[in-house]
PDB file of C-alpha atoms in Angstrom:
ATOM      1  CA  UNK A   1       0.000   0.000   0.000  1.00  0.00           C
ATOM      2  CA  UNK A   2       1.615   3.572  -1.361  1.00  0.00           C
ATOM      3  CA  UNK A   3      -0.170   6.628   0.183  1.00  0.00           C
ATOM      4  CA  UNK A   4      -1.275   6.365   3.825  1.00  0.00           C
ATOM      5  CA  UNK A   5      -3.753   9.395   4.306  1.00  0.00           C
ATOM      6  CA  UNK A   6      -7.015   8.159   5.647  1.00  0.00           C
ATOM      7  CA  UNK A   7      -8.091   6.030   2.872  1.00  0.00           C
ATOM      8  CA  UNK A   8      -4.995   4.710   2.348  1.00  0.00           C
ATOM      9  CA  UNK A   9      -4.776   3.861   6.323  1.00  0.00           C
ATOM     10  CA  UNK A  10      -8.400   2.420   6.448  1.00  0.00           C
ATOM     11  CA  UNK A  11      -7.716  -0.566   3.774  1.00  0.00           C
ATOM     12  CA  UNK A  12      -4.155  -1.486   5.823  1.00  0.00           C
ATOM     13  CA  UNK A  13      -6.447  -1.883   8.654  1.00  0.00           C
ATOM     14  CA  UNK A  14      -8.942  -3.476   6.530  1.00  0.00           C
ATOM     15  CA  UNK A  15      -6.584  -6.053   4.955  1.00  0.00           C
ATOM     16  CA  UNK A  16      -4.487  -6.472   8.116  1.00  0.00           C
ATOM     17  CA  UNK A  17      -8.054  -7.543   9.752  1.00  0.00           C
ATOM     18  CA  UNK A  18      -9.266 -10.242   7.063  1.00  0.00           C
ATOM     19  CA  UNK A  19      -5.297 -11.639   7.838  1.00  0.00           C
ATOM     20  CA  UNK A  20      -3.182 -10.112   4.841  1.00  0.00           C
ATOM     21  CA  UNK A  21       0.351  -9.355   5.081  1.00  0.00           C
ATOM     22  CA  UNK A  22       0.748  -5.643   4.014  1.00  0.00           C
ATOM     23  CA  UNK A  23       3.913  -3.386   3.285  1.00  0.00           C
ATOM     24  CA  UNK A  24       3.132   0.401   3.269  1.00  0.00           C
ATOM     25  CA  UNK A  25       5.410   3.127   2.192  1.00  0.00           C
ATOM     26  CA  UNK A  26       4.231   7.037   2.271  1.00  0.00           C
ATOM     27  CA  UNK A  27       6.392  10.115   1.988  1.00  0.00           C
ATOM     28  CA  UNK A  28       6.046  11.469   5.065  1.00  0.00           C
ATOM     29  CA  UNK A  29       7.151   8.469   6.588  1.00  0.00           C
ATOM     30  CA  UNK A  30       5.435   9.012  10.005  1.00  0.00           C
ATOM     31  CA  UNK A  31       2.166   8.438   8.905  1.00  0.00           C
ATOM     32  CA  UNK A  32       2.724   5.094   8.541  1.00  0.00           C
ATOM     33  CA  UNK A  33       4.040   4.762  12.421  1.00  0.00           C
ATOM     34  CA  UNK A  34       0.016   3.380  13.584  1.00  0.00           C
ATOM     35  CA  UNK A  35      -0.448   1.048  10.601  1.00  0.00           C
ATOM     36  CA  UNK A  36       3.181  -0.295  11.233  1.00  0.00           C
ATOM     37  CA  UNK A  37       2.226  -0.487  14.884  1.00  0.00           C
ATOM     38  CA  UNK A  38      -1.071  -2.662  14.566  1.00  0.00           C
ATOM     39  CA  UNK A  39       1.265  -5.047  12.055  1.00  0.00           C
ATOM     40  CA  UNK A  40       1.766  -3.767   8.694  1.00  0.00           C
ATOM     41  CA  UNK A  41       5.792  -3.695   7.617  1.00  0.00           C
ATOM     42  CA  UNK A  42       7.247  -0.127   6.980  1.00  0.00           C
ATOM     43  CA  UNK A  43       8.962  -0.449   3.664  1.00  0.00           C
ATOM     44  CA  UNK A  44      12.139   2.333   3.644  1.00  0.00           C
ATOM     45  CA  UNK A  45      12.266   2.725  -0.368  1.00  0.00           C
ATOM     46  CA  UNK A  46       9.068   2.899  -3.032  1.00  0.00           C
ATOM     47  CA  UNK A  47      11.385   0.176  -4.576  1.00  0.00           C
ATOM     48  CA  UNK A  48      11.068  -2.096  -1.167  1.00  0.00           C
ATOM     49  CA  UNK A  49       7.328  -1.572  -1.041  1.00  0.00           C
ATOM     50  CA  UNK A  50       6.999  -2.577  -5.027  1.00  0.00           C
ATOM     51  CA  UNK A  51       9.738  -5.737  -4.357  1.00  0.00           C
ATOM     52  CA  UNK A  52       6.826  -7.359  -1.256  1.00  0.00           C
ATOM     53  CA  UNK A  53       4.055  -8.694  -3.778  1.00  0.00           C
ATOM     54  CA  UNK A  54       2.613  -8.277  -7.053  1.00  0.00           C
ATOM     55  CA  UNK A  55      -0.467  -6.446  -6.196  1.00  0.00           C
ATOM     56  CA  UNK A  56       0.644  -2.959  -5.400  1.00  0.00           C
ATOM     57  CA  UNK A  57      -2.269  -0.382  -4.088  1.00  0.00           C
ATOM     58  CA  UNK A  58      -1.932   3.234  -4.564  1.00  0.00           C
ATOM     59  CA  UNK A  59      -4.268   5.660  -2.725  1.00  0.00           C
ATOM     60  CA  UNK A  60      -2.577   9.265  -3.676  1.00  0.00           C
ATOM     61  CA  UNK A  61      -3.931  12.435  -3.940  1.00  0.00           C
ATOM     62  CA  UNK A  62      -4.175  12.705  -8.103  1.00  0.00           C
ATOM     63  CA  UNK A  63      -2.490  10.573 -10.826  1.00  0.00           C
ATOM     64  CA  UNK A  64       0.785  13.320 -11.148  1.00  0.00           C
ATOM     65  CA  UNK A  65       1.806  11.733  -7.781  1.00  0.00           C
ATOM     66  CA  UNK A  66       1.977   8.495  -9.182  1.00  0.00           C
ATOM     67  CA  UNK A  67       4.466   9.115 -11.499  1.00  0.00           C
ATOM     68  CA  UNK A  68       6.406  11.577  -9.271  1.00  0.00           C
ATOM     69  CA  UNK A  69       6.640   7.841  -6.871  1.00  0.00           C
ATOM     70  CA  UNK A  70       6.885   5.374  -9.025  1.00  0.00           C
ATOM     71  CA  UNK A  71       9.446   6.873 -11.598  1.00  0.00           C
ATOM     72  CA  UNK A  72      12.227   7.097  -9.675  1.00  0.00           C
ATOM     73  CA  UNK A  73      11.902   3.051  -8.943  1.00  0.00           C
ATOM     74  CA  UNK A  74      10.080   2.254 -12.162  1.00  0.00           C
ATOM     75  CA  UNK A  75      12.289  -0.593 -12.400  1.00  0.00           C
ATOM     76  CA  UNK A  76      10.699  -2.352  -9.634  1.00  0.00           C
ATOM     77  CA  UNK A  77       7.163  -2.075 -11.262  1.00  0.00           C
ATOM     78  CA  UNK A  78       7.739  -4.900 -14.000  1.00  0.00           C
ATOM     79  CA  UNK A  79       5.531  -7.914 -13.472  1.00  0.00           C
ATOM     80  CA  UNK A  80       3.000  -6.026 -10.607  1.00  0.00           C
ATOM     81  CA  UNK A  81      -0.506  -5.703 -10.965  1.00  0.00           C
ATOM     82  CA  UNK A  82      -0.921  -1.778 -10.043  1.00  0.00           C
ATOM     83  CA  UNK A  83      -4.302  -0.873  -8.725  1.00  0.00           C
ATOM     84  CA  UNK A  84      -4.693   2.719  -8.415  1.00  0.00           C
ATOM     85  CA  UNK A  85      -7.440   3.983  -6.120  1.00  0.00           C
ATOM     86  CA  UNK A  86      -6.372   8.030  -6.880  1.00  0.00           C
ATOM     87  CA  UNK A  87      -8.628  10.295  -8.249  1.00  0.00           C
ATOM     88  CA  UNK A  88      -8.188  12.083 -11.575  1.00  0.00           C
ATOM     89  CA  UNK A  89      -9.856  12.046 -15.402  1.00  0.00           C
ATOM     90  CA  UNK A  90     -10.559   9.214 -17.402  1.00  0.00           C
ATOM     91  CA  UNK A  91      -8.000  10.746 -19.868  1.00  0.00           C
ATOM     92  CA  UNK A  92      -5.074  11.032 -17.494  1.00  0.00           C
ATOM     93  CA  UNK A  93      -6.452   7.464 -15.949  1.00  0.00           C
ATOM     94  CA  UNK A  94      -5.551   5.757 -19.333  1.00  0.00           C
ATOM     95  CA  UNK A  95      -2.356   7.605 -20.138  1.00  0.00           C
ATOM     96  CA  UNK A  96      -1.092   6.471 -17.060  1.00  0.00           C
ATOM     97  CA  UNK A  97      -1.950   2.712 -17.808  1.00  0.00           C
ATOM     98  CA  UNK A  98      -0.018   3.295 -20.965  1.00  0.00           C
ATOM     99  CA  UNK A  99       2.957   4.452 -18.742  1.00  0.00           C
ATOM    100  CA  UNK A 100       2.738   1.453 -16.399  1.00  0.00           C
ATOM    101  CA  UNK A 101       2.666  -1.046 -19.441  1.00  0.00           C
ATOM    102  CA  UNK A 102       5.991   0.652 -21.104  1.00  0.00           C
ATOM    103  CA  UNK A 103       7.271  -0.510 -17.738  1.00  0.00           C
ATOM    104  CA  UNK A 104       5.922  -4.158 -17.893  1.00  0.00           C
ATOM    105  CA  UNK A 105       3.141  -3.398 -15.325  1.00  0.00           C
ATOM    106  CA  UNK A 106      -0.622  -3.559 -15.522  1.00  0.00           C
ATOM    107  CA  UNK A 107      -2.832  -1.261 -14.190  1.00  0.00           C
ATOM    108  CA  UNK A 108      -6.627  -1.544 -12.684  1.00  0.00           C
ATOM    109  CA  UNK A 109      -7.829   1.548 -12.086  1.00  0.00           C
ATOM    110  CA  UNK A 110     -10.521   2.064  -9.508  1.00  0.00           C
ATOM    111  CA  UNK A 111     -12.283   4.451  -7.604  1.00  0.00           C
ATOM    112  CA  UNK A 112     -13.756   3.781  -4.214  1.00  0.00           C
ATOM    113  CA  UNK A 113     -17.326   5.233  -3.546  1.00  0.00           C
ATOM    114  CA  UNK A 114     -17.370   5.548   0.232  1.00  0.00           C
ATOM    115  CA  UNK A 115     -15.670   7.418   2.909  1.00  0.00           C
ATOM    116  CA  UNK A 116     -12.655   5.987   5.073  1.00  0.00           C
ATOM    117  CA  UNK A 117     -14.884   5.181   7.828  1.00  0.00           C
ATOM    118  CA  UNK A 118     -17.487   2.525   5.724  1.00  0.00           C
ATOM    119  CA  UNK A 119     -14.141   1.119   3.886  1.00  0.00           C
ATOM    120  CA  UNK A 120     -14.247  -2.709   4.337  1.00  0.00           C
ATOM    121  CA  UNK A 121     -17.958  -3.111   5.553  1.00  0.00           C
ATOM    122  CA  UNK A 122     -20.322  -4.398   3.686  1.00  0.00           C
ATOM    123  CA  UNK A 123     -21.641  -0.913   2.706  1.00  0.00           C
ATOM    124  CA  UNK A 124     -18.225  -0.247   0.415  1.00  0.00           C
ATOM    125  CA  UNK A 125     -18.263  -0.529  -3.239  1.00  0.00           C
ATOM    126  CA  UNK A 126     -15.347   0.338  -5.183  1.00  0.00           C
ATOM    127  CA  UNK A 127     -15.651   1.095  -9.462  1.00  0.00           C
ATOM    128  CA  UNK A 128     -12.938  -1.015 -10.930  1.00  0.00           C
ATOM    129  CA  UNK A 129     -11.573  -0.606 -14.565  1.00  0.00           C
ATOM    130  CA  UNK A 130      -9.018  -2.577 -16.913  1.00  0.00           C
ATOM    131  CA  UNK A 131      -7.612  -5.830 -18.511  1.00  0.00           C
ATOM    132  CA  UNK A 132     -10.607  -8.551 -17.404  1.00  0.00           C
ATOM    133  CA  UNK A 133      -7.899 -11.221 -16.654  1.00  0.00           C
ATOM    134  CA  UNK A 134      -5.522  -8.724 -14.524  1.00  0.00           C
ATOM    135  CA  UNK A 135      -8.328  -7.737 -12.527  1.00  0.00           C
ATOM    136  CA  UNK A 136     -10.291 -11.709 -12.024  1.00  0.00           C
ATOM    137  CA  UNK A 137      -6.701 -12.705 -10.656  1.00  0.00           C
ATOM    138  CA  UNK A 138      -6.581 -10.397  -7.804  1.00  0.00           C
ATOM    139  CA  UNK A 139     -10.421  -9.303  -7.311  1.00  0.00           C
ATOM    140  CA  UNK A 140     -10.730 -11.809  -3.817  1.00  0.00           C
ATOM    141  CA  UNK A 141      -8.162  -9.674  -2.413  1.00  0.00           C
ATOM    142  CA  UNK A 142     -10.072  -6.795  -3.665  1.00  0.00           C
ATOM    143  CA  UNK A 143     -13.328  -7.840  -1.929  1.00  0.00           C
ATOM    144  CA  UNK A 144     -11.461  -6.947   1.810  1.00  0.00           C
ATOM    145  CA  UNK A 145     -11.679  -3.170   0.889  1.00  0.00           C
ATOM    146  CA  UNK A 146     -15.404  -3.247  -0.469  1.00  0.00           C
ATOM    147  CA  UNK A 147     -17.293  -4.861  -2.989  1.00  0.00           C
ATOM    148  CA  UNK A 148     -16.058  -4.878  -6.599  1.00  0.00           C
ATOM    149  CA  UNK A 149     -17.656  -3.654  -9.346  1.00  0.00           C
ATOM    150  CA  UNK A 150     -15.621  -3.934 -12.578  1.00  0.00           C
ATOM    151  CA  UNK A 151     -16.926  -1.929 -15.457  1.00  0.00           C
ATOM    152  CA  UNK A 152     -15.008  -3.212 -18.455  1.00  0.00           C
ATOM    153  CA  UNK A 153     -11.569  -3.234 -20.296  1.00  0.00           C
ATOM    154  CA  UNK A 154     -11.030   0.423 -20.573  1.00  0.00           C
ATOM    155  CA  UNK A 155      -9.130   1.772 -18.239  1.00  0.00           C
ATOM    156  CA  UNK A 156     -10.890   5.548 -17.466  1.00  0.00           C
ATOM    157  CA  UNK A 157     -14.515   3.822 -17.471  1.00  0.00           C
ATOM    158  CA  UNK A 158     -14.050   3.050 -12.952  1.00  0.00           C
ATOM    159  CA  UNK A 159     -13.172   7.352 -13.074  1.00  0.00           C
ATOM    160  CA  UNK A 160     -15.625   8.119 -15.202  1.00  0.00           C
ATOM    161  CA  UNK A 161     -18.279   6.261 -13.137  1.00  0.00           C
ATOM    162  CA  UNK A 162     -16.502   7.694  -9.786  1.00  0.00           C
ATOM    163  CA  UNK A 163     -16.464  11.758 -11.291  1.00  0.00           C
ATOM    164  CA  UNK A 164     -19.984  11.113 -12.630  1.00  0.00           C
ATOM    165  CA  UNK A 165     -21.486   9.617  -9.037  1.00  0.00           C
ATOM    166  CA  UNK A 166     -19.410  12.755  -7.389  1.00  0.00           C
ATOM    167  CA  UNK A 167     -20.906  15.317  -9.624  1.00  0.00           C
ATOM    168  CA  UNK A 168     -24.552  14.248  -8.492  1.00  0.00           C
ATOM    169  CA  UNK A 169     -23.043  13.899  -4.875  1.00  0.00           C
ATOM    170  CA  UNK A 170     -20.784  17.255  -5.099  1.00  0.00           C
ATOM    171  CA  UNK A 171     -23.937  18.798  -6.647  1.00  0.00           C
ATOM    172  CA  UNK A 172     -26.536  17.909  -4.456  1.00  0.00           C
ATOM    173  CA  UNK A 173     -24.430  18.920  -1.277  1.00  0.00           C
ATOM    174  CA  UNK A 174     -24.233  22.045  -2.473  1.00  0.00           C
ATOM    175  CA  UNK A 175     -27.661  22.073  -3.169  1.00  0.00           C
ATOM    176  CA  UNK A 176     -28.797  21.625   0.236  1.00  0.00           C
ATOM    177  CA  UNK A 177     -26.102  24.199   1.787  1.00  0.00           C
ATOM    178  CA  UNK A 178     -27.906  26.684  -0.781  1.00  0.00           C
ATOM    179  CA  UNK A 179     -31.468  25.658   0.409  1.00  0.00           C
ATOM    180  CA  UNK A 180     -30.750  25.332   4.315  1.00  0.00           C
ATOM    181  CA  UNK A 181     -29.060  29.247   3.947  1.00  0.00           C
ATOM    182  CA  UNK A 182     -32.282  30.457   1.613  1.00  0.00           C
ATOM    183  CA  UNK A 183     -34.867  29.800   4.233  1.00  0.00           C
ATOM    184  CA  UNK A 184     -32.172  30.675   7.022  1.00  0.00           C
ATOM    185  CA  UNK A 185     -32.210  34.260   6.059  1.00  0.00           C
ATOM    186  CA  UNK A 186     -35.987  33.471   7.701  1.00  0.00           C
ATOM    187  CA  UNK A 187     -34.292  32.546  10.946  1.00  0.00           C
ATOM    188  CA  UNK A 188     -35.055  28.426  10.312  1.00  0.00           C
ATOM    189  CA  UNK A 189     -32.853  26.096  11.330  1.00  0.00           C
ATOM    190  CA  UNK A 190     -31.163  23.776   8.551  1.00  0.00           C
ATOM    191  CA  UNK A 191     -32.345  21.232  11.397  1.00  0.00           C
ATOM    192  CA  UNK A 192     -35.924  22.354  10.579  1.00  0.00           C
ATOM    193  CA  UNK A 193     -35.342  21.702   6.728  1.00  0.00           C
ATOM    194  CA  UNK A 194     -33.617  18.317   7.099  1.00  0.00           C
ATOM    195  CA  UNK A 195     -37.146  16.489   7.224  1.00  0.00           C
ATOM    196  CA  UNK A 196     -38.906  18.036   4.454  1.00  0.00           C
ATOM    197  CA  UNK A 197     -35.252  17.709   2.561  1.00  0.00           C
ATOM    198  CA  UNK A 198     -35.907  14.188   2.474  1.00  0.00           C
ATOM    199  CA  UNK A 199     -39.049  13.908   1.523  1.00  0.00           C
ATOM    200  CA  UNK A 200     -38.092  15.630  -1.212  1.00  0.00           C
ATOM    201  CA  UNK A 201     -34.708  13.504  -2.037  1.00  0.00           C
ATOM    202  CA  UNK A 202     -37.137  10.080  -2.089  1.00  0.00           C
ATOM    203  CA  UNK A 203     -39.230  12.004  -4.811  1.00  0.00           C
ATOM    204  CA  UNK A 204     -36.319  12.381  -6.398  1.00  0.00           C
ATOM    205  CA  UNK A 205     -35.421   9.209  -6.083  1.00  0.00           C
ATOM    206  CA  UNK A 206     -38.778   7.531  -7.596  1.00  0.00           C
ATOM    207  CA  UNK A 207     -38.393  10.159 -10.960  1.00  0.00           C
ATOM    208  CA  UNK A 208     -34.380   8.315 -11.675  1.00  0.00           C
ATOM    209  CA  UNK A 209     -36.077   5.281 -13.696  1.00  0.00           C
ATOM    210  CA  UNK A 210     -38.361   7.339 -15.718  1.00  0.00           C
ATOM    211  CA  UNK A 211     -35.475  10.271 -16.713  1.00  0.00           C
ATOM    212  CA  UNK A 212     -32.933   7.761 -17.234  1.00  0.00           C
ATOM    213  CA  UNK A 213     -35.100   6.234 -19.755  1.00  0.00           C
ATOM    214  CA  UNK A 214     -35.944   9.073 -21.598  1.00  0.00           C
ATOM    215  CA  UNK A 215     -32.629  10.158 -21.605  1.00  0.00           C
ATOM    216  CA  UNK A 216     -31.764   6.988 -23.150  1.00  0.00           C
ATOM    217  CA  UNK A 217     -34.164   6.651 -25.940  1.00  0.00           C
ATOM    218  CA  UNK A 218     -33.764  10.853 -26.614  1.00  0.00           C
ATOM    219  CA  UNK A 219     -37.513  10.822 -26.287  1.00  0.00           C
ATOM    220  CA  UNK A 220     -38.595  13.443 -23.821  1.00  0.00           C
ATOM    221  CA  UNK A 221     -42.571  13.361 -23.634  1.00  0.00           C
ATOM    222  CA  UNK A 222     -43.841  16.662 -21.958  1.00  0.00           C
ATOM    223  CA  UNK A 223     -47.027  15.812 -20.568  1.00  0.00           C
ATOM    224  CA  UNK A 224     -46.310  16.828 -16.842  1.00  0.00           C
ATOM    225  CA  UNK A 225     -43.527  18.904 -15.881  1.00  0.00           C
ATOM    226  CA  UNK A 226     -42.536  20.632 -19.716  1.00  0.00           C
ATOM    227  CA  UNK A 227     -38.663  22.831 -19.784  1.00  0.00           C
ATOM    228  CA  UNK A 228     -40.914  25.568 -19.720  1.00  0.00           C
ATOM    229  CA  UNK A 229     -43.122  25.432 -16.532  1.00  0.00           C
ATOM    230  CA  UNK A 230     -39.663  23.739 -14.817  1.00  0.00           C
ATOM    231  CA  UNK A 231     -37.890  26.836 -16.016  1.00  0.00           C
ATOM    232  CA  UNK A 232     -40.180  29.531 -14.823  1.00  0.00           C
ATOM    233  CA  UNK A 233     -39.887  27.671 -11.226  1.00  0.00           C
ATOM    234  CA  UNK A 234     -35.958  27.938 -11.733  1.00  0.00           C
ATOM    235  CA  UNK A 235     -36.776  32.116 -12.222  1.00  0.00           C
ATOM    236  CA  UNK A 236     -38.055  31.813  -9.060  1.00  0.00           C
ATOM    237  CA  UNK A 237     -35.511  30.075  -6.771  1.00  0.00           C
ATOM    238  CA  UNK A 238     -33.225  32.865  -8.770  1.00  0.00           C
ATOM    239  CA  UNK A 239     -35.474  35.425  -8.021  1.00  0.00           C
ATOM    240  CA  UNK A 240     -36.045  34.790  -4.844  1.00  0.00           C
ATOM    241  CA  UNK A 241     -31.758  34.256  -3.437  1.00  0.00           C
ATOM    242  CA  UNK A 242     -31.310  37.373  -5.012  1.00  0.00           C
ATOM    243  CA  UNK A 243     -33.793  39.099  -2.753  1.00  0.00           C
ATOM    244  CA  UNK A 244     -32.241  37.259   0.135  1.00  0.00           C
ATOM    245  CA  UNK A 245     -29.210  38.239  -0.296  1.00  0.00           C
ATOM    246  CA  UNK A 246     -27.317  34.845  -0.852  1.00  0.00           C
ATOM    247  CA  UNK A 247     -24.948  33.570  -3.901  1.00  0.00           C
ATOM    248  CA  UNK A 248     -27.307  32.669  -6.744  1.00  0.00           C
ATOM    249  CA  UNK A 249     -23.935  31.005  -8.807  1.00  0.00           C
ATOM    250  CA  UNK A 250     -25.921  27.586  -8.204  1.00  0.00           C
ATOM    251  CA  UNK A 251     -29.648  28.656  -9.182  1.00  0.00           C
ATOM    252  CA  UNK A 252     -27.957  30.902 -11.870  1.00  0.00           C
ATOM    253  CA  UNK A 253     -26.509  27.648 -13.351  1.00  0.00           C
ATOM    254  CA  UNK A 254     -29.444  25.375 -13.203  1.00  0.00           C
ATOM    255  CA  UNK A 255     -32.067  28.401 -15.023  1.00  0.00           C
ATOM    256  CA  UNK A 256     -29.609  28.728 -17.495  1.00  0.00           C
ATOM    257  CA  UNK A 257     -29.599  25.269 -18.536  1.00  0.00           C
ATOM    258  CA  UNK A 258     -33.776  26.083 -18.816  1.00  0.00           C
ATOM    259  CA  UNK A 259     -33.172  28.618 -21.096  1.00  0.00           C
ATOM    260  CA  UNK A 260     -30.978  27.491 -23.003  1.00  0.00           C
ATOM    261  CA  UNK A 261     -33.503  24.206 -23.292  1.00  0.00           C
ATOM    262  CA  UNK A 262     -36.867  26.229 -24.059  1.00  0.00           C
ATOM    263  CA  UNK A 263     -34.278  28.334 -26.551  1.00  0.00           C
ATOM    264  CA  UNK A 264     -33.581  25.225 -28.604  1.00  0.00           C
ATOM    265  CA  UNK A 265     -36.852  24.374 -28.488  1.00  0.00           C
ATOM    266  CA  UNK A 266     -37.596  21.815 -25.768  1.00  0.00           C
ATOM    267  CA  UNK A 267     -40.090  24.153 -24.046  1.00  0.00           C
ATOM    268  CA  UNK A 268     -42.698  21.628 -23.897  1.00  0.00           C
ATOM    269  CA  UNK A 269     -40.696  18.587 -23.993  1.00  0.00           C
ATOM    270  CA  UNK A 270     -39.899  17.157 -20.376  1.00  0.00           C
ATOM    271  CA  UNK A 271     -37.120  18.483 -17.986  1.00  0.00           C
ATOM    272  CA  UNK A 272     -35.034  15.446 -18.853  1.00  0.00           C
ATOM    273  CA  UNK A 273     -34.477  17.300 -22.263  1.00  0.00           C
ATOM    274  CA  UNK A 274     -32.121  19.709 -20.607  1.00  0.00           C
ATOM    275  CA  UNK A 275     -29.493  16.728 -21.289  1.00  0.00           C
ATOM    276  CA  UNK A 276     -29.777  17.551 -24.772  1.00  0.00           C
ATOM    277  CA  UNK A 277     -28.230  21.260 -24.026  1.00  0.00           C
ATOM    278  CA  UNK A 278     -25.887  19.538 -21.311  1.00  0.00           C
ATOM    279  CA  UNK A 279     -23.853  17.429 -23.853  1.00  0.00           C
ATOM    280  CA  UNK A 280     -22.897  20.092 -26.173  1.00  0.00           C
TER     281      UNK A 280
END
């Protein structure tokens, strides 16, 4: 295991539980002093930590940290199976396989979809990506960290399924921070909103089947809630911040993608057809 901040710490412990022998190595080498204290083995050189076993984990901050590690020992990396748990693009996810295979390594890229605390319970999924027969050789070891979920041969498909979940959770976040201040300018408690919050969230929830399948098909029937009646609502949450005061960056965003909807003529298609403005 390379990269020992709280991810990286909460699969040692995970692994070191389920009875795996772990090496971890992290540049500041003190973080690794509790792992190597509840039984992992403290590896003095990136080139020690690649030498212990074949499958080599690497939880780092972005994929440029990768190579600033693993170059200066990149002759260590031939023959290991490099799973690497960082976050980045899909683009920079499969240039970096391509650098790992010039070395004689192969790469699984993944992207773990839970916070250090729910890693290796049975609420932890991880997105996995890469060569099928790279990956079926070391998934059980994979299963102590969460459950795989391998999404096919190309290596920036597990980041493009991790940025995509993070943009609806980024986005929604943000969403309720923006809601809980609206009202608060009212003197209610984001305590007071939390209930009604999700309410709303399951309604959500229920309308995912039906908008994923009109996205799909690019049919958007308009029968209920049309791009235009959706958008004049979005005027209104604008509206509305503005006279309260607050940043209206996030309702400014989400009537624009309205307008620009009823402006290419979606007005009385469905609200799913603001996808058709959102790809381009």
């Amino acid at each position: 295991m390379i990269g020992l901040g709280p991810m990286g710490q909460a699969m040692v412990r995970s692994y070191l539980a389920a009875g795996h022998e772990v090496t971890v190595w992290n540049r500041t080498a003190s973080r690794a002093d509790d792992v190597v204290a509840a039984g992992a083995k403290r590896a003095e050189t990136v080139s020690d930590a690649l030498a212990a076993n074949e499958l080599v984990i690497l939880s780092l901050t972005d994929y440029q940290a990768m190579y600033d590690i693993l170059a200066p020992a990149e002759e260590a990396l031939r023959g290991k199976i490099v799973v690497n748990l960082s976050s980045d693009t899909p683009e920079r996810t499969r240039v970096a396989a391509e650098w790992l295979a010039a070395r004689g390594a192969e790469m699984i890229a993944g992207g773990i979809m839970v916070p250090a605390q729910v890693v290796g319970t049975e609420g932890s999924f991880v997105f996995y990506s890469g060569a099928q027969p790279a990956f079926e050789r070391i998934e059980p070891a994979l299963r102590v960290i969460g459950r795989p979920d391998y999404r096919g041969a190309d290596p920036g498909l597990a980041q493009l399924y991790y940025q995509s979940l993070l943009d609806l959770f980024l986005t929604t976040l943000s969403a309720f921070l923006h809601s809980a201040a609206l009202v608060g300018t009212a003197g209610v408690s984001a305590a007071t909103l939390v209930p009604y919050a999700n309410e709303l969230l399951t309604l959500v929830q229920t309308s995912l089947d039906e908008a994923a399948k009109n996205v799909d098909s690019g049919s958007h029937p308009g029968d209920e809630a049309n791009a235009k009646m959706m958008g004049a609502t979005a005027d209104h949450i604008l509206a509305a911040s503005r006279d309260a005061g607050i940043d209206v960056a996030l309702p400014a965003a989400v009537k624009q993608h309205y307008d620009r909807a009823v402006a290419a003529g979606h007005g009385r298609d469905s609200w799913t057809s603001l996808v058709e403005v959102i790809r381009g």
